[in-house]
PDB file of N, CA and C in Angstrom:
ATOM      1  N   MET A  16     -77.666 -81.963  -4.613  1.00 45.00           N
ATOM      2  CA  MET A  16     -77.431 -80.419  -5.197  1.00 45.00           C
ATOM      3  C   MET A  16     -75.857 -80.522  -5.466  1.00 45.00           C
ATOM      4  N   ARG A  17     -75.491 -79.805  -6.685  1.00 48.00           N
ATOM      5  CA  ARG A  17     -74.049 -79.906  -7.021  1.00 48.00           C
ATOM      6  C   ARG A  17     -73.649 -78.468  -6.489  1.00 48.00           C
ATOM      7  N   ALA A  18     -72.283 -78.495  -6.400  1.00 52.00           N
ATOM      8  CA  ALA A  18     -71.600 -76.845  -5.968  1.00 52.00           C
ATOM      9  C   ALA A  18     -71.677 -76.284  -7.165  1.00 52.00           C
ATOM     10  N   LYS A  19     -71.851 -74.925  -6.751  1.00 68.00           N
ATOM     11  CA  LYS A  19     -71.791 -74.135  -7.908  1.00 68.00           C
ATOM     12  C   LYS A  19     -70.388 -73.601  -7.959  1.00 68.00           C
ATOM     13  N   ARG A  20     -69.864 -73.214  -9.373  1.00 79.00           N
ATOM     14  CA  ARG A  20     -68.738 -73.370  -9.865  1.00 79.00           C
ATOM     15  C   ARG A  20     -67.907 -71.833  -9.453  1.00 79.00           C
ATOM     16  N   VAL A  21     -66.799 -71.862  -9.101  1.00 90.00           N
ATOM     17  CA  VAL A  21     -66.278 -70.664  -8.552  1.00 90.00           C
ATOM     18  C   VAL A  21     -64.708 -70.482  -9.263  1.00 90.00           C
ATOM     19  N   ASP A  22     -64.797 -69.251  -9.991  1.00 92.00           N
ATOM     20  CA  ASP A  22     -63.911 -68.722 -10.505  1.00 92.00           C
ATOM     21  C   ASP A  22     -62.297 -69.018 -10.258  1.00 92.00           C
ATOM     22  N   ILE A  23     -61.121 -69.594 -10.777  1.00 94.00           N
ATOM     23  CA  ILE A  23     -59.998 -69.789 -10.013  1.00 94.00           C
ATOM     24  C   ILE A  23     -59.429 -68.976  -9.327  1.00 94.00           C
ATOM     25  N   ASN A  24     -59.619 -67.565  -9.678  1.00 96.00           N
ATOM     26  CA  ASN A  24     -59.077 -66.590  -8.978  1.00 96.00           C
ATOM     27  C   ASN A  24     -59.519 -65.857  -8.023  1.00 96.00           C
ATOM     28  N   GLN A  25     -60.828 -66.329  -7.594  1.00 97.00           N
ATOM     29  CA  GLN A  25     -61.713 -65.986  -6.588  1.00 97.00           C
ATOM     30  C   GLN A  25     -61.002 -65.952  -5.200  1.00 97.00           C
ATOM     31  N   LYS A  26     -60.525 -66.968  -4.749  1.00 96.00           N
ATOM     32  CA  LYS A  26     -59.712 -67.268  -3.492  1.00 96.00           C
ATOM     33  C   LYS A  26     -58.846 -66.127  -3.247  1.00 96.00           C
ATOM     34  N   ALA A  27     -57.679 -65.624  -4.170  1.00 97.00           N
ATOM     35  CA  ALA A  27     -56.743 -64.932  -4.205  1.00 97.00           C
ATOM     36  C   ALA A  27     -57.493 -63.411  -4.119  1.00 97.00           C
ATOM     37  N   ILE A  28     -58.386 -63.199  -4.876  1.00 98.00           N
ATOM     38  CA  ILE A  28     -59.297 -61.790  -4.601  1.00 98.00           C
ATOM     39  C   ILE A  28     -59.507 -61.610  -3.311  1.00 98.00           C
ATOM     40  N   VAL A  29     -60.418 -62.747  -2.888  1.00 98.00           N
ATOM     41  CA  VAL A  29     -60.934 -62.653  -1.440  1.00 98.00           C
ATOM     42  C   VAL A  29     -59.596 -62.256  -0.397  1.00 98.00           C
ATOM     43  N   GLU A  30     -58.766 -63.037  -0.429  1.00 97.00           N
ATOM     44  CA  GLU A  30     -57.646 -62.883   0.020  1.00 97.00           C
ATOM     45  C   GLU A  30     -57.012 -61.271   0.376  1.00 97.00           C
ATOM     46  N   HIS A  31     -56.788 -61.028  -0.609  1.00 97.00           N
ATOM     47  CA  HIS A  31     -56.669 -59.316  -0.860  1.00 97.00           C
ATOM     48  C   HIS A  31     -57.504 -58.416  -0.246  1.00 97.00           C
ATOM     49  N   LEU A  32     -58.686 -58.622  -0.754  1.00 98.00           N
ATOM     50  CA  LEU A  32     -59.989 -57.939  -0.175  1.00 98.00           C
ATOM     51  C   LEU A  32     -59.883 -57.847   1.574  1.00 98.00           C
ATOM     52  N   ARG A  33     -59.389 -59.010   1.923  1.00 98.00           N
ATOM     53  CA  ARG A  33     -59.734 -59.070   3.355  1.00 98.00           C
ATOM     54  C   ARG A  33     -58.475 -58.471   4.054  1.00 98.00           C
ATOM     55  N   ALA A  34     -57.186 -58.742   3.292  1.00 97.00           N
ATOM     56  CA  ALA A  34     -55.998 -58.049   3.901  1.00 97.00           C
ATOM     57  C   ALA A  34     -56.230 -56.728   3.850  1.00 97.00           C
ATOM     58  N   MET A  35     -57.021 -56.026   2.986  1.00 96.00           N
ATOM     59  CA  MET A  35     -57.170 -54.521   2.773  1.00 96.00           C
ATOM     60  C   MET A  35     -58.096 -53.929   3.790  1.00 96.00           C
ATOM     61  N   GLY A  36     -58.808 -54.904   4.570  1.00 96.00           N
ATOM     62  CA  GLY A  36     -59.643 -54.452   5.266  1.00 96.00           C
ATOM     63  C   GLY A  36     -60.923 -54.579   5.274  1.00 96.00           C
ATOM     64  N   ALA A  37     -61.376 -55.318   3.843  1.00 97.00           N
ATOM     65  CA  ALA A  37     -62.708 -55.435   3.579  1.00 97.00           C
ATOM     66  C   ALA A  37     -63.557 -56.505   4.628  1.00 97.00           C
ATOM     67  N   SER A  38     -64.773 -56.601   4.795  1.00 98.00           N
ATOM     68  CA  SER A  38     -65.425 -57.696   5.233  1.00 98.00           C
ATOM     69  C   SER A  38     -65.966 -58.552   3.783  1.00 98.00           C
ATOM     70  N   VAL A  39     -65.641 -59.684   3.671  1.00 98.00           N
ATOM     71  CA  VAL A  39     -66.026 -60.396   2.516  1.00 98.00           C
ATOM     72  C   VAL A  39     -67.306 -61.733   3.155  1.00 98.00           C
ATOM     73  N   PHE A  40     -67.976 -61.821   2.097  1.00 98.00           N
ATOM     74  CA  PHE A  40     -69.171 -63.035   2.664  1.00 98.00           C
ATOM     75  C   PHE A  40     -69.398 -63.644   1.058  1.00 98.00           C
ATOM     76  N   HIS A  41     -69.034 -64.887   0.853  1.00 97.00           N
ATOM     77  CA  HIS A  41     -69.479 -65.658  -0.071  1.00 97.00           C
ATOM     78  C   HIS A  41     -71.175 -65.643  -0.506  1.00 97.00           C
ATOM     79  N   LEU A  42     -71.568 -65.145  -1.780  1.00 96.00           N
ATOM     80  CA  LEU A  42     -72.633 -65.593  -2.249  1.00 96.00           C
ATOM     81  C   LEU A  42     -72.984 -66.457  -3.619  1.00 96.00           C
ATOM     82  N   HIS A  43     -71.604 -67.082  -3.903  1.00 91.00           N
ATOM     83  CA  HIS A  43     -71.624 -67.785  -5.041  1.00 91.00           C
ATOM     84  C   HIS A  43     -72.697 -69.235  -5.386  1.00 91.00           C
ATOM     85  N   GLU A  44     -73.010 -69.532  -3.985  1.00 91.00           N
ATOM     86  CA  GLU A  44     -74.157 -70.595  -3.922  1.00 91.00           C
ATOM     87  C   GLU A  44     -75.212 -70.309  -3.887  1.00 91.00           C
ATOM     88  N   VAL A  45     -75.748 -69.218  -3.739  1.00 94.00           N
ATOM     89  CA  VAL A  45     -77.117 -68.670  -4.031  1.00 94.00           C
ATOM     90  C   VAL A  45     -77.882 -68.710  -5.229  1.00 94.00           C
ATOM     91  N   GLY A  46     -76.910 -68.630  -6.643  1.00 92.00           N
ATOM     92  CA  GLY A  46     -77.464 -69.089  -7.936  1.00 92.00           C
ATOM     93  C   GLY A  46     -78.507 -68.099  -8.229  1.00 92.00           C
ATOM     94  N   LYS A  47     -79.141 -68.173  -9.336  1.00 93.00           N
ATOM     95  CA  LYS A  47     -79.884 -67.422 -10.111  1.00 93.00           C
ATOM     96  C   LYS A  47     -79.405 -65.820 -10.187  1.00 93.00           C
ATOM     97  N   GLY A  48     -78.157 -66.019 -10.801  1.00 95.00           N
ATOM     98  CA  GLY A  48     -77.673 -64.986 -11.000  1.00 95.00           C
ATOM     99  C   GLY A  48     -77.082 -63.710 -10.218  1.00 95.00           C
ATOM    100  N   CYS A  49     -76.950 -64.239  -8.793  1.00 96.00           N
ATOM    101  CA  CYS A  49     -76.621 -63.639  -7.800  1.00 96.00           C
ATOM    102  C   CYS A  49     -74.975 -63.456  -7.997  1.00 96.00           C
ATOM    103  N   PRO A  50     -74.277 -62.220  -7.538  1.00 97.00           N
ATOM    104  CA  PRO A  50     -73.055 -62.003  -7.914  1.00 97.00           C
ATOM    105  C   PRO A  50     -72.299 -62.735  -6.576  1.00 97.00           C
ATOM    106  N   ASP A  51     -70.934 -63.223  -7.075  1.00 97.00           N
ATOM    107  CA  ASP A  51     -70.321 -63.981  -6.087  1.00 97.00           C
ATOM    108  C   ASP A  51     -70.018 -63.508  -4.465  1.00 97.00           C
ATOM    109  N   LEU A  52     -69.861 -62.299  -4.324  1.00 98.00           N
ATOM    110  CA  LEU A  52     -69.110 -61.900  -3.360  1.00 98.00           C
ATOM    111  C   LEU A  52     -70.108 -60.708  -2.705  1.00 98.00           C
ATOM    112  N   LEU A  53     -70.211 -60.445  -1.317  1.00 98.00           N
ATOM    113  CA  LEU A  53     -70.628 -59.072  -0.738  1.00 98.00           C
ATOM    114  C   LEU A  53     -69.404 -58.885   0.143  1.00 98.00           C
ATOM    115  N   VAL A  54     -69.108 -57.589  -0.456  1.00 98.00           N
ATOM    116  CA  VAL A  54     -67.957 -57.073   0.094  1.00 98.00           C
ATOM    117  C   VAL A  54     -68.330 -55.563   0.974  1.00 98.00           C
ATOM    118  N   GLY A  55     -67.940 -55.319   2.464  1.00 97.00           N
ATOM    119  CA  GLY A  55     -68.335 -54.453   2.877  1.00 97.00           C
ATOM    120  C   GLY A  55     -66.889 -53.727   3.228  1.00 97.00           C
ATOM    121  N   ILE A  56     -66.871 -52.337   3.034  1.00 95.00           N
ATOM    122  CA  ILE A  56     -65.968 -51.493   3.096  1.00 95.00           C
ATOM    123  C   ILE A  56     -66.049 -50.113   3.666  1.00 95.00           C
ATOM    124  N   ASP A  57     -65.487 -49.448   4.808  1.00 93.00           N
ATOM    125  CA  ASP A  57     -65.984 -48.318   5.087  1.00 93.00           C
ATOM    126  C   ASP A  57     -67.341 -47.725   5.033  1.00 93.00           C
ATOM    127  N   ASN A  58     -68.263 -48.702   5.671  1.00 94.00           N
ATOM    128  CA  ASN A  58     -69.710 -48.574   5.683  1.00 94.00           C
ATOM    129  C   ASN A  58     -70.286 -48.541   4.856  1.00 94.00           C
ATOM    130  N   GLN A  59     -69.830 -49.258   3.334  1.00 95.00           N
ATOM    131  CA  GLN A  59     -70.795 -49.343   2.327  1.00 95.00           C
ATOM    132  C   GLN A  59     -70.537 -50.895   1.833  1.00 95.00           C
ATOM    133  N   THR A  60     -71.492 -51.155   1.473  1.00 96.00           N
ATOM    134  CA  THR A  60     -71.657 -52.799   0.725  1.00 96.00           C
ATOM    135  C   THR A  60     -71.573 -52.501  -0.618  1.00 96.00           C
ATOM    136  N   HIS A  61     -70.866 -53.629  -1.140  1.00 97.00           N
ATOM    137  CA  HIS A  61     -70.872 -53.654  -2.590  1.00 97.00           C
ATOM    138  C   HIS A  61     -71.169 -55.149  -3.096  1.00 97.00           C
ATOM    139  N   LEU A  62     -71.941 -55.516  -4.215  1.00 98.00           N
ATOM    140  CA  LEU A  62     -71.787 -56.781  -4.611  1.00 98.00           C
ATOM    141  C   LEU A  62     -71.005 -56.967  -5.836  1.00 98.00           C
ATOM    142  N   VAL A  63     -70.328 -57.907  -5.777  1.00 98.00           N
ATOM    143  CA  VAL A  63     -68.995 -58.083  -6.515  1.00 98.00           C
ATOM    144  C   VAL A  63     -69.133 -59.498  -7.484  1.00 98.00           C
ATOM    145  N   GLU A  64     -69.044 -59.459  -8.440  1.00 98.00           N
ATOM    146  CA  GLU A  64     -68.982 -60.721  -9.392  1.00 98.00           C
ATOM    147  C   GLU A  64     -67.492 -60.882  -9.848  1.00 98.00           C
ATOM    148  N   VAL A  65     -66.907 -61.903  -9.627  1.00 97.00           N
ATOM    149  CA  VAL A  65     -65.320 -62.253 -10.164  1.00 97.00           C
ATOM    150  C   VAL A  65     -65.391 -63.072 -11.363  1.00 97.00           C
ATOM    151  N   LYS A  66     -64.706 -62.621 -12.057  1.00 97.00           N
ATOM    152  CA  LYS A  66     -64.485 -63.304 -13.354  1.00 97.00           C
ATOM    153  C   LYS A  66     -63.179 -63.664 -13.734  1.00 97.00           C
ATOM    154  N   LYS A  67     -62.934 -64.685 -14.243  1.00 95.00           N
ATOM    155  CA  LYS A  67     -61.374 -65.268 -14.456  1.00 95.00           C
ATOM    156  C   LYS A  67     -60.696 -64.096 -15.438  1.00 95.00           C
ATOM    157  N   ASP A  68     -61.144 -63.546 -16.534  1.00 95.00           N
ATOM    158  CA  ASP A  68     -60.395 -62.582 -17.181  1.00 95.00           C
ATOM    159  C   ASP A  68     -61.288 -61.468 -17.712  1.00 95.00           C
ATOM    160  N   GLU A  69     -60.747 -60.622 -18.546  1.00 93.00           N
ATOM    161  CA  GLU A  69     -61.527 -59.694 -19.065  1.00 93.00           C
ATOM    162  C   GLU A  69     -62.575 -60.377 -20.193  1.00 93.00           C
ATOM    163  N   LYS A  70     -62.188 -61.384 -20.761  1.00 96.00           N
ATOM    164  CA  LYS A  70     -62.773 -61.936 -21.748  1.00 96.00           C
ATOM    165  C   LYS A  70     -64.137 -62.614 -21.592  1.00 96.00           C
ATOM    166  N   ALA A  71     -64.275 -63.093 -20.138  1.00 96.00           N
ATOM    167  CA  ALA A  71     -65.384 -64.074 -19.776  1.00 96.00           C
ATOM    168  C   ALA A  71     -66.526 -63.188 -19.743  1.00 96.00           C
ATOM    169  N   SER A  72     -67.656 -63.548 -20.149  1.00 96.00           N
ATOM    170  CA  SER A  72     -68.968 -62.913 -20.004  1.00 96.00           C
ATOM    171  C   SER A  72     -69.722 -63.365 -18.725  1.00 96.00           C
ATOM    172  N   PHE A  73     -70.504 -62.656 -18.595  1.00 96.00           N
ATOM    173  CA  PHE A  73     -71.841 -62.661 -17.954  1.00 96.00           C
ATOM    174  C   PHE A  73     -72.926 -63.755 -18.329  1.00 96.00           C
ATOM    175  N   THR A  74     -73.415 -64.689 -17.330  1.00 96.00           N
ATOM    176  CA  THR A  74     -74.336 -65.516 -18.006  1.00 96.00           C
ATOM    177  C   THR A  74     -75.736 -65.043 -18.039  1.00 96.00           C
ATOM    178  N   PRO A  75     -76.614 -65.659 -18.801  1.00 97.00           N
ATOM    179  CA  PRO A  75     -77.747 -64.568 -18.801  1.00 97.00           C
ATOM    180  C   PRO A  75     -78.556 -64.563 -17.400  1.00 97.00           C
ATOM    181  N   ALA A  76     -78.448 -65.309 -16.635  1.00 96.00           N
ATOM    182  CA  ALA A  76     -78.963 -65.117 -15.065  1.00 96.00           C
ATOM    183  C   ALA A  76     -78.221 -64.025 -14.690  1.00 96.00           C
ATOM    184  N   GLN A  77     -76.955 -63.953 -14.824  1.00 97.00           N
ATOM    185  CA  GLN A  77     -76.224 -62.432 -14.126  1.00 97.00           C
ATOM    186  C   GLN A  77     -76.898 -61.395 -15.042  1.00 97.00           C
ATOM    187  N   VAL A  78     -77.014 -61.328 -16.178  1.00 97.00           N
ATOM    188  CA  VAL A  78     -77.623 -60.315 -16.846  1.00 97.00           C
ATOM    189  C   VAL A  78     -78.821 -59.730 -16.217  1.00 97.00           C
ATOM    190  N   GLU A  79     -79.978 -60.881 -16.252  1.00 97.00           N
ATOM    191  CA  GLU A  79     -81.001 -60.506 -15.849  1.00 97.00           C
ATOM    192  C   GLU A  79     -81.026 -59.983 -14.325  1.00 97.00           C
ATOM    193  N   PHE A  80     -80.219 -60.297 -13.295  1.00 97.00           N
ATOM    194  CA  PHE A  80     -80.078 -60.079 -11.973  1.00 97.00           C
ATOM    195  C   PHE A  80     -79.539 -58.636 -11.966  1.00 97.00           C
ATOM    196  N   GLN A  81     -78.527 -58.401 -12.598  1.00 97.00           N
ATOM    197  CA  GLN A  81     -78.137 -56.825 -12.780  1.00 97.00           C
ATOM    198  C   GLN A  81     -78.990 -56.124 -13.479  1.00 97.00           C
ATOM    199  N   TYR A  82     -79.925 -56.611 -14.185  1.00 97.00           N
ATOM    200  CA  TYR A  82     -80.819 -55.668 -14.897  1.00 97.00           C
ATOM    201  C   TYR A  82     -81.900 -55.274 -13.971  1.00 97.00           C
ATOM    202  N   ASN A  83     -82.231 -56.073 -13.208  1.00 97.00           N
ATOM    203  CA  ASN A  83     -83.474 -56.064 -12.147  1.00 97.00           C
ATOM    204  C   ASN A  83     -83.328 -55.413 -10.783  1.00 97.00           C
ATOM    205  N   TRP A  84     -81.810 -55.673 -10.756  1.00 97.00           N
ATOM    206  CA  TRP A  84     -81.317 -55.100  -9.061  1.00 97.00           C
ATOM    207  C   TRP A  84     -81.636 -53.659  -8.933  1.00 97.00           C
ATOM    208  N   LYS A  85     -82.153 -53.031  -8.231  1.00 96.00           N
ATOM    209  CA  LYS A  85     -82.742 -51.874  -7.759  1.00 96.00           C
ATOM    210  C   LYS A  85     -81.514 -51.339  -6.824  1.00 96.00           C
ATOM    211  N   GLY A  86     -80.464 -51.696  -6.547  1.00 94.00           N
ATOM    212  CA  GLY A  86     -79.360 -51.023  -5.454  1.00 94.00           C
ATOM    213  C   GLY A  86     -78.098 -50.711  -6.224  1.00 94.00           C
ATOM    214  N   SER A  87     -77.304 -50.506  -5.833  1.00 92.00           N
ATOM    215  CA  SER A  87     -75.938 -50.049  -6.590  1.00 92.00           C
ATOM    216  C   SER A  87     -75.415 -51.253  -7.211  1.00 92.00           C
ATOM    217  N   PRO A  88     -74.710 -50.812  -8.416  1.00 96.00           N
ATOM    218  CA  PRO A  88     -74.401 -51.613  -9.419  1.00 96.00           C
ATOM    219  C   PRO A  88     -73.437 -52.693  -9.025  1.00 96.00           C
ATOM    220  N   VAL A  89     -73.431 -53.624  -9.891  1.00 97.00           N
ATOM    221  CA  VAL A  89     -72.571 -54.885  -9.328  1.00 97.00           C
ATOM    222  C   VAL A  89     -71.519 -54.748 -10.278  1.00 97.00           C
ATOM    223  N   ILE A  90     -70.375 -54.740  -9.097  1.00 97.00           N
ATOM    224  CA  ILE A  90     -68.804 -54.543  -9.725  1.00 97.00           C
ATOM    225  C   ILE A  90     -68.169 -55.903 -10.032  1.00 97.00           C
ATOM    226  N   ARG A  91     -67.546 -55.817 -11.082  1.00 98.00           N
ATOM    227  CA  ARG A  91     -66.929 -56.959 -11.669  1.00 98.00           C
ATOM    228  C   ARG A  91     -65.259 -56.807 -11.690  1.00 98.00           C
ATOM    229  N   ILE A  92     -64.908 -57.755 -10.825  1.00 98.00           N
ATOM    230  CA  ILE A  92     -63.356 -57.814 -10.468  1.00 98.00           C
ATOM    231  C   ILE A  92     -62.678 -58.962 -11.387  1.00 98.00           C
ATOM    232  N   ASN A  93     -61.951 -58.798 -12.460  1.00 98.00           N
ATOM    233  CA  ASN A  93     -61.199 -59.939 -12.693  1.00 98.00           C
ATOM    234  C   ASN A  93     -59.760 -60.480 -12.487  1.00 98.00           C
ATOM    235  N   SER A  94     -59.154 -59.716 -11.648  1.00 97.00           N
ATOM    236  CA  SER A  94     -57.766 -59.889 -11.188  1.00 97.00           C
ATOM    237  C   SER A  94     -57.308 -59.417  -9.794  1.00 97.00           C
ATOM    238  N   VAL A  95     -56.734 -59.692  -9.114  1.00 97.00           N
ATOM    239  CA  VAL A  95     -56.007 -59.112  -7.973  1.00 97.00           C
ATOM    240  C   VAL A  95     -55.874 -57.732  -7.941  1.00 97.00           C
ATOM    241  N   GLU A  96     -55.337 -57.438  -9.240  1.00 97.00           N
ATOM    242  CA  GLU A  96     -54.875 -56.153  -9.435  1.00 97.00           C
ATOM    243  C   GLU A  96     -56.063 -55.327  -9.274  1.00 97.00           C
ATOM    244  N   GLU A  97     -57.126 -55.702 -10.076  1.00 97.00           N
ATOM    245  CA  GLU A  97     -58.330 -54.836 -10.076  1.00 97.00           C
ATOM    246  C   GLU A  97     -58.863 -54.871  -8.582  1.00 97.00           C
ATOM    247  N   ALA A  98     -58.870 -55.875  -7.618  1.00 97.00           N
ATOM    248  CA  ALA A  98     -59.388 -55.889  -6.458  1.00 97.00           C
ATOM    249  C   ALA A  98     -58.875 -54.811  -5.612  1.00 97.00           C
ATOM    250  N   ILE A  99     -57.651 -54.801  -5.850  1.00 96.00           N
ATOM    251  CA  ILE A  99     -56.760 -53.819  -4.973  1.00 96.00           C
ATOM    252  C   ILE A  99     -57.287 -52.426  -5.602  1.00 96.00           C
ATOM    253  N   ALA A 100     -57.046 -52.039  -6.860  1.00 97.00           N
ATOM    254  CA  ALA A 100     -57.273 -50.755  -7.247  1.00 97.00           C
ATOM    255  C   ALA A 100     -59.073 -50.589  -6.840  1.00 97.00           C
ATOM    256  N   PHE A 101     -59.796 -51.320  -6.570  1.00 96.00           N
ATOM    257  CA  PHE A 101     -61.279 -51.289  -5.975  1.00 96.00           C
ATOM    258  C   PHE A 101     -61.148 -50.830  -4.604  1.00 96.00           C
ATOM    259  N   MET A 102     -60.056 -51.457  -3.756  1.00 95.00           N
ATOM    260  CA  MET A 102     -60.010 -51.112  -2.353  1.00 95.00           C
ATOM    261  C   MET A 102     -59.498 -49.631  -2.345  1.00 95.00           C
ATOM    262  N   LYS A 103     -58.242 -49.457  -3.136  1.00 93.00           N
ATOM    263  CA  LYS A 103     -58.001 -48.311  -2.874  1.00 93.00           C
ATOM    264  C   LYS A 103     -58.827 -47.326  -3.398  1.00 93.00           C
ATOM    265  N   ASN A 104     -59.920 -47.113  -4.340  1.00 91.00           N
ATOM    266  CA  ASN A 104     -60.743 -46.097  -4.686  1.00 91.00           C
ATOM    267  C   ASN A 104     -61.711 -46.325  -3.360  1.00 91.00           C
ATOM    268  N   MET A 105     -62.124 -46.743  -2.955  1.00 84.00           N
ATOM    269  CA  MET A 105     -63.341 -47.104  -1.769  1.00 84.00           C
ATOM    270  C   MET A 105     -62.712 -46.401  -0.308  1.00 84.00           C
ATOM    271  N   VAL A 106     -61.504 -46.252  -0.147  1.00 72.00           N
ATOM    272  CA  VAL A 106     -60.891 -45.806   1.098  1.00 72.00           C
ATOM    273  C   VAL A 106     -60.260 -44.460   1.039  1.00 72.00           C
TER     274      VAL A 106
END
């Protein structure tokens, strides 16, 4: 089984989320369109998809997952700056 691809900026984004008080669990190995991260902050849980930049598109599996998901929307984060803005909006 081959390892799932991780966007180059994911490590820095995870570090910043954790530094700002979030719990972060990696989901990228689940596959089947599942978002990259499970992020907990202020008793809320968010599914986060990390993309390398704003031009990167979702895969067909990711689109299907988001279409069929019955929970809160998947949040897309493209940069450390977006991760910081996300955290500031959550607390």
